[in-house]
Coordinates of C-alpha atoms in Angstrom, one line a residue:
M1 CA -17.0 -47.9 16.4
K2 CA -16.7 -51.7 15.2
W3 CA -14.0 -54.1 16.6
Y4 CA -12.4 -56.5 14.2
Y5 CA -10.0 -59.4 14.6
V6 CA -7.9 -60.3 11.5
G7 CA -6.0 -63.5 11.9
L8 CA -3.5 -64.0 9.1
N9 CA -2.6 -67.6 9.4
S10 CA -3.0 -67.4 13.1
S11 CA -5.8 -66.5 15.7
L12 CA -4.4 -67.4 19.2
L13 CA -5.3 -64.2 20.9
Y14 CA -8.7 -64.0 19.6
P15 CA -10.3 -66.1 22.4
F16 CA -8.8 -63.8 25.0
F17 CA -10.0 -60.7 23.4
K18 CA -13.6 -62.2 23.0
K19 CA -13.7 -63.1 26.7
E20 CA -12.1 -59.9 28.1
N21 CA -14.3 -57.5 25.9
E22 CA -17.8 -59.2 26.1
S23 CA -19.5 -55.8 25.8
K24 CA -18.0 -55.4 22.2
D25 CA -18.8 -57.7 19.4
I26 CA -15.4 -58.5 18.2
K27 CA -15.8 -60.1 14.8
N28 CA -13.1 -62.4 13.5
I29 CA -13.1 -61.8 9.9
D30 CA -11.1 -63.1 6.7
V31 CA -10.0 -59.8 5.0
K32 CA -9.3 -61.7 1.9
K33 CA -13.0 -62.3 1.4
V34 CA -14.5 -59.1 3.4
K35 CA -13.5 -55.5 3.1
I36 CA -13.3 -53.1 6.1
L37 CA -15.1 -50.0 4.7
E38 CA -15.5 -47.9 7.8
P39 CA -13.3 -46.6 10.7
S40 CA -12.7 -49.4 13.2
I41 CA -10.6 -51.0 15.9
C42 CA -8.5 -53.5 14.1
L43 CA -6.4 -56.3 16.0
I44 CA -4.2 -58.1 13.4
E45 CA -2.3 -61.2 14.2
F46 CA 0.6 -62.5 11.8
D47 CA 1.9 -66.0 11.6
K48 CA 4.2 -65.7 8.6
I49 CA 4.8 -63.1 5.9
E50 CA 6.2 -63.7 2.6
S51 CA 7.1 -61.4 -0.5
K52 CA 4.0 -62.7 -2.3
D53 CA 1.8 -61.1 0.6
L54 CA 2.8 -57.5 -0.5
V55 CA 0.1 -56.9 -2.9
F56 CA -2.5 -58.0 -0.6
L57 CA -1.1 -56.1 2.4
T58 CA -0.9 -52.9 0.2
S59 CA -4.6 -53.3 -0.5
L60 CA -5.5 -53.9 3.3
S61 CA -3.4 -51.0 4.4
K62 CA -5.7 -48.8 2.2
Q63 CA -8.8 -50.1 3.7
L64 CA -7.3 -49.3 7.2
Q65 CA -6.4 -45.7 6.6
N66 CA -9.2 -44.3 9.3
S67 CA -8.9 -47.3 11.6
T68 CA -6.9 -47.8 14.9
V69 CA -4.5 -50.8 14.3
F70 CA -2.5 -53.2 16.7
I71 CA -0.3 -55.7 15.3
F72 CA 0.8 -58.9 16.9
L73 CA 3.5 -61.3 15.9
N74 CA 3.1 -65.2 16.5
E75 CA 6.6 -66.6 16.6
I76 CA 8.0 -64.4 13.8
Q77 CA 10.3 -61.4 13.9
A78 CA 9.2 -58.1 12.5
N79 CA 10.7 -57.4 9.1
S80 CA 10.7 -54.6 6.6
I81 CA 7.4 -55.9 5.0
I82 CA 5.7 -55.6 8.6
Y83 CA 7.3 -52.2 9.3
N84 CA 6.1 -50.9 6.1
F85 CA 2.6 -52.2 6.7
A86 CA 2.6 -50.7 10.2
Y87 CA 3.9 -47.3 8.7
K88 CA 1.0 -47.2 6.2
T89 CA -1.6 -48.1 8.8
K90 CA -0.2 -45.9 11.6
A91 CA -0.3 -48.9 13.8
I92 CA -0.4 -48.0 17.6
S93 CA 2.0 -50.8 18.4
I94 CA 3.8 -54.0 17.2
L95 CA 3.7 -56.8 19.9
N96 CA 4.7 -60.5 20.3
V97 CA 2.1 -63.1 21.1
P98 CA 2.9 -64.4 24.7
K99 CA 3.8 -68.1 25.1
N100 CA 1.8 -68.6 28.3
R101 CA -1.8 -67.8 29.1
Q102 CA -1.3 -65.4 32.0
E103 CA 1.1 -63.3 29.8
A104 CA -1.5 -63.5 27.0
Q105 CA -4.3 -62.5 29.4
S106 CA -2.2 -59.4 30.7
L107 CA -1.3 -58.4 27.1
V108 CA -4.9 -58.5 25.9
E109 CA -6.0 -56.4 28.9
N110 CA -3.4 -53.6 28.2
V111 CA -4.2 -53.6 24.6
L112 CA -8.0 -53.0 25.2
D113 CA -7.1 -50.2 27.4
L114 CA -5.1 -48.6 24.8
A115 CA -7.7 -49.1 22.2
K116 CA -10.6 -47.6 24.3
N117 CA -8.2 -44.6 25.1
E118 CA -7.6 -44.1 21.4
I119 CA -11.4 -44.2 20.9
R120 CA -11.9 -41.5 23.5
K121 CA -9.2 -39.4 21.8
D122 CA -11.0 -39.9 18.5
K123 CA -14.3 -38.6 20.1
L124 CA -12.5 -35.7 21.8
S125 CA -10.9 -34.8 18.6
K126 CA -14.2 -34.6 16.7
I127 CA -15.9 -32.8 19.7
S128 CA -13.0 -30.2 19.5
N129 CA -13.2 -29.9 15.7
F130 CA -17.1 -29.3 16.2
L131 CA -16.3 -26.6 18.8
D132 CA -13.7 -24.9 16.6
K133 CA -16.0 -24.7 13.6
N134 CA -19.3 -23.8 15.4
I135 CA -18.8 -22.0 18.6
P136 CA -16.4 -18.9 19.0
F137 CA -14.4 -19.3 22.2
L138 CA -11.0 -18.5 23.9
Y139 CA -9.0 -20.3 26.2
H140 CA -6.5 -18.9 28.9
K141 CA -4.0 -20.7 31.3
K142 CA -2.2 -18.7 33.9
E143 CA 0.9 -17.0 32.4
D144 CA 0.2 -18.3 28.9
N145 CA -1.2 -16.3 26.0
I146 CA -4.7 -16.3 25.2
Y147 CA -5.8 -18.9 22.5
F148 CA -8.6 -17.9 20.2
N149 CA -10.1 -20.6 18.2
E150 CA -10.6 -20.2 14.4
L151 CA -14.2 -19.1 14.4
F152 CA -13.4 -16.4 17.2
Q153 CA -10.7 -15.1 14.8
K154 CA -13.1 -14.9 12.0
I155 CA -15.8 -13.4 13.7
F156 CA -13.8 -10.7 15.6
P157 CA -10.8 -9.9 13.4
S158 CA -10.2 -6.6 15.1
I159 CA -9.6 -8.2 18.5
I160 CA -6.8 -10.3 16.8
T161 CA -5.3 -7.6 14.9
C162 CA -5.1 -4.9 17.8
P163 CA -2.7 -5.5 20.7
T164 CA -4.2 -8.6 22.5
P165 CA -6.3 -7.6 25.5
S166 CA -5.8 -9.2 28.8
I167 CA -8.1 -12.1 30.0
E168 CA -9.4 -9.6 32.6
Y169 CA -10.8 -7.4 29.5
F170 CA -13.0 -10.4 28.5
L171 CA -14.2 -11.3 31.9
K172 CA -15.3 -7.6 32.4
N173 CA -16.6 -7.2 28.9
K174 CA -18.8 -10.3 28.4
E175 CA -20.6 -9.0 25.3
L176 CA -18.8 -8.6 22.1
S177 CA -20.2 -7.5 18.5
S178 CA -19.3 -8.0 15.1
G179 CA -21.2 -6.2 12.3
E180 CA -24.9 -6.6 13.2
K181 CA -24.4 -9.6 15.5
S182 CA -23.9 -9.3 19.1
F183 CA -22.4 -12.3 21.2
K184 CA -22.5 -13.0 25.0
G185 CA -19.8 -15.0 26.6
S186 CA -20.2 -17.8 29.0
V187 CA -17.4 -18.2 31.6
T188 CA -16.0 -21.6 32.8
Q189 CA -13.0 -21.3 35.3
K190 CA -11.2 -24.1 36.9
D191 CA -7.8 -23.7 38.9
F192 CA -5.8 -21.4 36.6
E193 CA -7.8 -22.3 33.4
T194 CA -10.4 -20.0 31.8
F195 CA -12.8 -20.9 28.9
I196 CA -15.2 -18.3 27.5
F197 CA -17.8 -19.6 24.8
Y198 CA -19.8 -17.1 22.9
S199 CA -23.3 -17.4 21.6
Q200 CA -25.2 -15.0 19.4
T201 CA -27.8 -12.9 21.2
S202 CA -29.2 -10.8 18.5
K203 CA -29.2 -10.5 14.8
K204 CA -30.2 -6.7 14.1
E205 CA -28.3 -3.8 15.2
Y206 CA -30.3 -1.6 17.6
G207 CA -33.5 -2.7 15.7
I208 CA -32.5 -0.7 12.8
K209 CA -33.9 -1.8 9.2
H210 CA -31.8 -3.3 6.5
R211 CA -31.0 -1.7 3.2
Y212 CA -33.2 -4.3 1.3
E213 CA -35.9 -3.2 3.6
A214 CA -35.5 0.4 2.7
I215 CA -35.6 -0.5 -1.0
E216 CA -38.9 -2.1 -0.5
W217 CA -40.1 1.0 1.4
I218 CA -39.0 3.2 -1.3
R219 CA -40.5 1.0 -3.9
D220 CA -43.8 1.3 -2.0
R221 CA -43.7 5.0 -2.0
F222 CA -43.4 5.1 -5.8
E223 CA -46.0 2.5 -6.4
L224 CA -48.6 3.3 -4.0
E225 CA -48.3 7.2 -3.7
G226 CA -48.7 9.5 -6.6
D227 CA -46.7 12.5 -5.4
V228 CA -43.1 11.1 -4.6
L229 CA -41.6 14.5 -5.2
N230 CA -42.2 15.2 -1.5
L231 CA -39.6 12.5 -0.5
H232 CA -36.6 13.7 1.2
F233 CA -33.5 11.8 2.0
F234 CA -30.8 12.2 4.6
L235 CA -27.6 9.8 4.1
F236 CA -25.1 9.9 6.8
C237 CA -21.6 8.5 6.4
I238 CA -19.0 7.6 9.3
E239 CA -15.9 8.7 7.4
N240 CA -13.5 7.3 10.0
K241 CA -15.2 4.0 10.6
N242 CA -12.4 1.8 9.1
Y243 CA -9.8 3.7 11.3
A244 CA -11.9 3.3 14.4
Q245 CA -12.5 -0.3 13.7
K246 CA -8.7 -1.0 13.3
S247 CA -7.9 1.1 16.5
L248 CA -10.5 -0.1 18.9
L249 CA -11.3 -3.5 20.5
A250 CA -14.5 -5.1 19.1
Y251 CA -16.7 -4.3 22.0
D252 CA -15.4 -0.7 22.2
F253 CA -15.9 -0.3 18.5
Y254 CA -19.5 -1.5 18.9
K255 CA -20.2 1.0 21.7
W256 CA -18.5 3.8 19.7
R257 CA -20.7 3.1 16.6
K258 CA -23.8 2.7 18.9
S259 CA -23.2 6.1 20.5
I260 CA -23.1 7.7 16.9
F261 CA -26.4 6.1 15.8
T262 CA -28.0 6.9 19.1
L263 CA -27.0 10.5 18.7
L264 CA -28.5 10.5 15.0
L265 CA -31.8 9.1 16.2
K266 CA -32.1 11.9 18.9
T267 CA -30.9 14.7 16.7
V268 CA -32.1 14.4 13.0
P269 CA -35.6 15.7 12.3
P270 CA -38.5 13.2 13.0
F271 CA -38.2 10.6 10.2
D272 CA -40.7 8.0 8.6
F273 CA -38.0 5.3 8.0
V274 CA -34.3 4.6 8.8
A275 CA -32.1 1.8 7.6
K276 CA -28.4 0.9 7.8
W277 CA -27.4 1.1 4.2
D278 CA -24.0 -0.6 4.5
E279 CA -21.2 -0.6 7.2
E280 CA -20.6 3.1 7.0
H281 CA -23.9 4.7 5.9
Y282 CA -27.3 5.4 7.6
L283 CA -30.3 6.4 5.5
F284 CA -33.2 8.4 7.0
C285 CA -36.3 8.9 4.8
Y286 CA -39.0 11.5 5.0
T287 CA -42.5 11.6 3.2
K288 CA -42.9 15.4 3.5
K289 CA -40.6 18.5 3.4
T290 CA -38.1 18.5 6.1
P291 CA -35.2 20.8 7.1
N292 CA -31.5 19.9 6.6
G293 CA -30.5 18.9 10.3
A294 CA -26.9 18.3 9.5
K295 CA -25.7 21.4 11.7
A296 CA -27.5 20.1 14.8
V297 CA -26.0 16.7 14.4
F298 CA -22.5 18.1 14.0
E299 CA -23.0 20.5 17.0
K300 CA -23.9 17.4 19.2
L301 CA -21.1 15.5 18.0
E302 CA -18.7 17.8 20.0
E303 CA -20.6 16.5 23.2
L304 CA -19.7 12.9 22.5
N305 CA -16.8 12.0 24.8
E306 CA -15.2 9.4 22.6
S307 CA -11.5 8.3 22.5
I308 CA -11.8 8.7 18.7
A309 CA -13.8 11.8 17.6
P310 CA -16.4 10.6 15.0
S311 CA -16.1 12.2 11.7
L312 CA -19.6 12.4 9.7
K313 CA -20.5 13.5 6.3
S314 CA -24.1 14.1 5.4
Y315 CA -25.9 14.2 2.1
F316 CA -29.5 15.8 2.0
W317 CA -31.7 16.1 -1.0
K318 CA -35.3 16.2 -2.2
N319 CA -36.2 13.4 -4.6
Q320 CA -36.0 14.2 -8.2
A321 CA -36.0 10.4 -9.4
S322 CA -39.0 9.2 -11.4
S323 CA -38.4 5.5 -10.5
T324 CA -37.2 3.3 -7.6
K325 CA -34.3 2.2 -9.8
E326 CA -33.2 5.8 -10.4
A327 CA -33.5 6.6 -6.6
M328 CA -31.4 3.4 -5.8
E329 CA -28.7 4.4 -8.2
L330 CA -28.3 7.7 -6.5
I331 CA -28.0 6.3 -3.1
N332 CA -25.7 3.6 -4.1
G333 CA -23.5 6.0 -6.0
L334 CA -23.3 8.4 -3.1
S335 CA -22.3 5.4 -0.7
L336 CA -19.7 4.0 -3.0
D337 CA -18.3 7.2 -4.6
P338 CA -18.3 10.4 -2.5
Q339 CA -17.6 12.5 -5.8
Y340 CA -20.9 10.9 -7.4
M341 CA -22.9 14.0 -6.8
Q342 CA -20.7 16.2 -8.8
K343 CA -21.8 14.0 -11.8
E344 CA -25.5 14.4 -10.9
E345 CA -25.9 18.1 -10.5
I346 CA -29.6 17.8 -11.3
Y347 CA -30.3 16.2 -7.9
H348 CA -29.1 19.6 -6.0
I349 CA -27.5 17.4 -3.1
K350 CA -26.5 19.4 -0.2
V351 CA -23.2 18.1 1.3
N352 CA -21.9 18.8 4.9
S353 CA -19.0 17.7 6.8
S354 CA -18.5 17.6 10.4
Q355 CA -14.9 18.1 10.0
E356 CA -15.3 20.8 7.5
A357 CA -17.8 22.5 10.0
L358 CA -15.4 22.6 12.9
L359 CA -11.9 22.4 11.4
S360 CA -10.0 23.8 8.5
E361 CA -8.6 21.6 5.8
G362 CA -5.1 21.8 7.4
E363 CA -6.5 21.1 10.7
R364 CA -8.4 18.1 9.4
I365 CA -5.3 16.6 7.8
H366 CA -3.2 17.3 11.2
Q367 CA -5.9 15.4 13.0
I368 CA -5.9 12.4 10.6
L369 CA -2.0 12.2 11.0
K370 CA -2.1 12.3 14.7
D371 CA -4.7 9.4 14.6
A372 CA -2.3 7.6 12.4
M373 CA 0.5 8.1 15.1
I374 CA -1.7 6.3 17.6
S375 CA -2.6 3.4 15.4
K376 CA 1.0 3.3 14.0
Q377 CA -0.3 3.5 10.4
E378 CA 2.3 3.6 7.8
I379 CA 2.3 6.3 5.3
K380 CA 4.5 7.1 2.1
L381 CA 6.6 10.3 1.5
Q382 CA 7.3 11.4 -2.0
N383 CA 9.6 13.9 -3.4
I384 CA 10.6 14.9 -7.0
Y385 CA 14.4 15.1 -7.5
K386 CA 15.3 16.4 -10.7
G387 CA 12.4 14.9 -12.3
M388 CA 12.6 11.4 -10.5
C389 CA 10.2 10.2 -7.8
I390 CA 11.9 9.7 -4.6
N391 CA 9.4 7.2 -2.4
T392 CA 10.1 5.9 1.2
N393 CA 7.9 4.6 3.8
S394 CA 7.4 6.5 7.2
L395 CA 5.6 6.9 10.4
V396 CA 4.2 9.8 12.4
L397 CA 6.4 9.6 15.7
G398 CA 5.0 12.5 17.6
E399 CA 3.9 16.2 17.9
E400 CA 5.9 19.1 19.2
E401 CA 5.1 22.7 19.4
G402 CA 2.0 22.3 17.0
M403 CA 4.2 20.4 14.4
L404 CA 4.3 16.8 13.6
Y405 CA 7.6 14.9 13.1
L406 CA 8.0 11.9 11.1
K407 CA 10.4 9.1 10.6
S408 CA 12.7 10.0 7.4
Q409 CA 15.3 8.2 5.5
S410 CA 18.4 10.2 4.5
I411 CA 17.8 10.0 0.9
Q412 CA 14.2 11.4 1.3
A413 CA 15.4 14.0 3.7
Y414 CA 17.9 15.5 1.2
A415 CA 15.1 15.6 -1.6
M416 CA 12.8 17.4 0.9
K417 CA 15.6 19.8 2.0
E418 CA 15.8 20.9 -1.9
S419 CA 12.0 21.5 -2.2
Q420 CA 11.2 22.5 1.5
S421 CA 8.1 20.3 1.1
V422 CA 6.8 16.8 0.9
V423 CA 4.0 14.9 -0.4
I424 CA 2.2 12.4 1.9
I425 CA 0.3 9.4 0.3
S426 CA -1.9 7.2 2.3
D427 CA -5.3 5.6 1.9
I428 CA -6.4 7.5 5.1
F429 CA -6.6 10.6 3.0
E430 CA -9.2 11.3 0.5
K431 CA -6.4 12.8 -1.7
D432 CA -2.6 13.3 -1.7
V433 CA -1.3 15.7 0.9
Q434 CA 1.3 18.3 0.6
A435 CA 3.2 19.5 3.7
S436 CA 5.9 22.3 4.4
V437 CA 9.1 21.0 5.8
K438 CA 10.1 23.1 8.7
L439 CA 13.1 21.3 10.4
I440 CA 15.2 18.2 9.2
D441 CA 17.2 16.5 12.1
N442 CA 19.5 14.1 10.2
E443 CA 21.0 12.7 13.3
K444 CA 17.8 11.4 14.8
G445 CA 16.4 10.6 11.2
I446 CA 13.3 12.8 11.7
V447 CA 11.6 15.6 9.8
Y448 CA 9.2 18.3 11.2
I449 CA 6.2 19.2 8.9
D450 CA 3.2 21.8 9.0
D451 CA 0.9 23.7 6.8
F452 CA -1.1 20.8 5.2
C453 CA -3.3 20.9 2.2
Y454 CA -4.8 18.5 -0.3
L455 CA -3.5 18.4 -3.9
K456 CA -5.7 18.8 -6.6
H457 CA -4.1 16.1 -8.6
S458 CA -2.5 13.0 -7.4
T459 CA 1.1 12.6 -7.7
N460 CA 0.6 8.9 -8.6
E461 CA -0.9 10.1 -11.9
R462 CA 2.7 10.0 -13.3
R463 CA 2.5 6.7 -15.2
H464 CA 6.2 6.6 -16.2
S465 CA 9.5 7.5 -14.6
R466 CA 10.7 10.9 -15.4
V467 CA 14.3 12.4 -15.1
Q468 CA 15.8 15.9 -15.8
T469 CA 18.8 15.8 -18.2
K470 CA 22.2 16.3 -16.6
T471 CA 23.1 19.2 -19.1
R472 CA 21.2 21.7 -21.1
T473 CA 19.6 19.6 -23.9
P474 CA 18.0 21.6 -26.9
I475 CA 15.1 20.2 -28.9
F476 CA 13.6 21.1 -32.2
I477 CA 9.8 20.7 -32.7
T478 CA 7.8 21.3 -36.2
Q479 CA 4.1 21.2 -36.8
G480 CA 3.4 22.0 -40.4
K481 CA 5.1 25.3 -41.1
V482 CA 5.6 26.2 -37.3
Q483 CA 9.0 25.8 -36.0
I484 CA 9.8 25.6 -32.2
H485 CA 13.3 25.8 -30.5
G486 CA 13.4 24.9 -26.9
E487 CA 15.0 23.0 -24.0
I488 CA 13.9 19.8 -22.4
L489 CA 12.5 20.3 -18.9
D490 CA 12.2 16.4 -18.1
L491 CA 11.5 13.4 -20.0
S492 CA 10.1 9.9 -19.8
F493 CA 9.8 7.0 -22.1
H494 CA 6.4 8.2 -23.2
A495 CA 6.4 12.0 -22.8
L496 CA 8.6 15.1 -22.9
A497 CA 8.2 18.5 -21.0
I498 CA 9.7 21.5 -22.8
T499 CA 10.4 25.1 -22.1
T500 CA 10.7 27.6 -25.0
R501 CA 11.1 31.4 -25.3
I502 CA 9.4 31.3 -28.8
K503 CA 5.6 32.3 -29.2
I504 CA 3.5 29.1 -29.2
D505 CA 0.3 30.6 -30.1
S506 CA 0.4 28.9 -33.6
L507 CA 0.8 25.2 -32.0
K508 CA -2.4 23.3 -31.9
E509 CA -3.1 20.9 -29.2
D510 CA -4.0 17.2 -30.0
R511 CA -2.1 17.6 -33.2
I512 CA 1.0 15.7 -34.3
V513 CA 4.3 17.3 -34.1
N514 CA 7.9 16.1 -35.3
F515 CA 10.7 16.5 -33.0
S516 CA 14.4 15.6 -32.4
F517 CA 17.1 16.0 -29.9
H518 CA 20.4 14.4 -28.8
L519 CA 21.4 12.8 -25.7
P520 CA 24.9 12.1 -24.2
N521 CA 26.0 8.6 -25.1
E522 CA 29.7 7.6 -24.4
R523 CA 29.4 4.7 -26.8
M524 CA 29.0 6.7 -29.8
D525 CA 31.8 8.3 -31.9
D526 CA 30.6 11.7 -31.4
G527 CA 29.4 11.2 -27.8
F528 CA 25.8 11.7 -28.5
S529 CA 22.8 9.5 -29.7
L530 CA 19.8 10.9 -31.8
V531 CA 16.3 10.7 -30.7
K532 CA 13.6 11.7 -33.0
G533 CA 10.0 10.8 -33.9
L534 CA 6.3 11.8 -33.7
G535 CA 4.5 13.3 -30.8
K536 CA 1.3 14.9 -29.7
I537 CA 0.9 18.1 -27.9
I538 CA -1.3 17.5 -24.7
F539 CA -0.6 20.6 -22.7
T540 CA 0.6 24.0 -23.1
E541 CA 1.0 26.8 -20.4
K542 CA 2.4 30.4 -20.3
L543 CA 5.0 30.3 -17.4
N544 CA 5.9 34.1 -17.5
K545 CA 6.2 36.7 -20.0
M546 CA 9.4 35.2 -21.6
E547 CA 8.9 31.5 -21.4
S548 CA 6.2 28.9 -22.1
K549 CA 5.7 25.3 -21.3
I550 CA 4.7 22.3 -23.7
V551 CA 4.1 18.7 -22.8
L552 CA 3.8 16.2 -25.5
T553 CA 3.3 12.4 -25.7
I554 CA 5.8 10.6 -28.0
D555 CA 6.0 7.2 -29.8
L556 CA 9.5 6.1 -30.8
K557 CA 10.6 3.6 -33.3
K558 CA 13.7 1.4 -33.4
P559 CA 16.7 2.5 -32.7
Y560 CA 15.5 5.8 -31.0
D561 CA 13.3 4.0 -28.3
S562 CA 16.6 2.2 -27.2
N563 CA 18.5 5.4 -27.0
L564 CA 16.1 7.0 -24.8
L565 CA 15.5 4.1 -22.6
Q566 CA 19.3 3.6 -22.4
Y567 CA 19.8 7.2 -21.1
I568 CA 16.8 7.1 -18.8
H569 CA 18.1 4.1 -17.1
S570 CA 21.5 5.5 -16.9
R571 CA 20.5 8.8 -15.5
Q572 CA 18.3 7.3 -12.9
K573 CA 21.3 5.5 -11.4
E574 CA 23.4 8.7 -11.7
L575 CA 20.6 10.6 -9.7
V576 CA 20.3 7.8 -7.1
K577 CA 24.1 7.7 -6.6
E578 CA 24.1 11.5 -6.5
L579 CA 21.4 11.6 -3.8
K580 CA 23.0 9.0 -1.7
A581 CA 26.3 10.9 -1.7
L582 CA 24.7 14.2 -0.9
S583 CA 22.5 12.8 1.8
S584 CA 25.5 10.9 3.4
L585 CA 27.4 14.3 3.4
A586 CA 24.5 16.2 4.8
S587 CA 24.3 13.6 7.7
N588 CA 27.9 13.9 8.5

């Protein structure tokens, strides 16, 4: 770093600095002629400052943005101009020039010490920034929290999101992994301080091939070998990989996944090629006919003594593709969308699941919810109350006598009491789950549930809020010469559900109908507002011997759209108020 002495009408201290700091070439420059274009130590001595110097000082302050500045005043007092200049340059100090030689000598020595300290601090800051950006490390001081630098947090996010382990954990487990990379820690301890710096030790996980190498291998089979119909593929998916990664510390997750892959290597039929397709999938390739070894793998899974039981799904198929592209599309499809095989029936893919092999559907859901209890994963409860969706957040709190009990808000509890069931929504499930409500404890705010099953259709497929009408609401429908009288079951702004006792055999789906009905409206003279328009029948169903159900989409024009919207909004407020009152009464 260069040293400059800038004398603005005065340079009394320059000889002292030159003598005391002979090791540094301190240049006495005229900043009105020479610009300072790089970070430096800048010693500025003022004799007099006037308003006409403002423009020059503003320009000089911009040049000194990255420099370390000391200001000296020779027989003048600091004023607003000097303070403003010192503020803009972030000057270390403003000092008066001493009147005798001895004091000047002492001042110069102190300033040089301060300047050298600033240089040292600047170097340490650069070193610290370099370490923070390039080397993952952690720091711990007795009785303080562990500090993880930015790069450590980026490489090992699961350690940061989970409850932070103690420093003893890192001293015991000096190897950590992240994805395909493994890191080894180097420990430095002094007094009560501990530094652990991590360096990468390997790039490939267990020597396994990458997906791009798998693509090259498969392409070679199509290009070099005439008969590719003997190719067989085994794709394994770790279904609960995301849950395990969130729940386990990074090193524990590394060991967990390694144990699974080691088991696969030992148990699957002898293979010609194996690759890690992505973070959740492993692909085994065969050049000749081979048996489906999924059952043997799942049996061995039971022998793994892991805190989180691995859940695997396997896809086994004989190659039917005629090109590398077609083969890749199938593997990608299976890894990205588990339902892909239903669209590609020609491939005759055999799908097996370790959970299905060992547990029933209800038992699998029960286990997933127990895992959610351990990780404190939030779930959503949903019920339909008089056509309106009631959704609240919840947590799995525990298990008692084979039943799980969940946190429940009073409004949700009353809606559950009405239906004696509840729908559970979470991304930990492949579909929405329905459960039976066994007991509601309003005092503790918990609900006991059991008898789980997956729903065929998601409850979130409801695109618009529905409500049931407060009173019996007749509706009249016509389609050509066909006339239907019925009652509204529930309604939304874009759809109606209707029940009728009239035969609906003559009604045709996907055809336009005319409809009309009246809704209560206190603002109207007769107490009702008319809603009418065109609709399309999208669903019909025979409910019993006497009744049928019709669902139609509707498209309303003014003023009928406003009439319906106003009623839905008013009815929703009524239902919420009603639910709150009933749930409060039930709690008391």
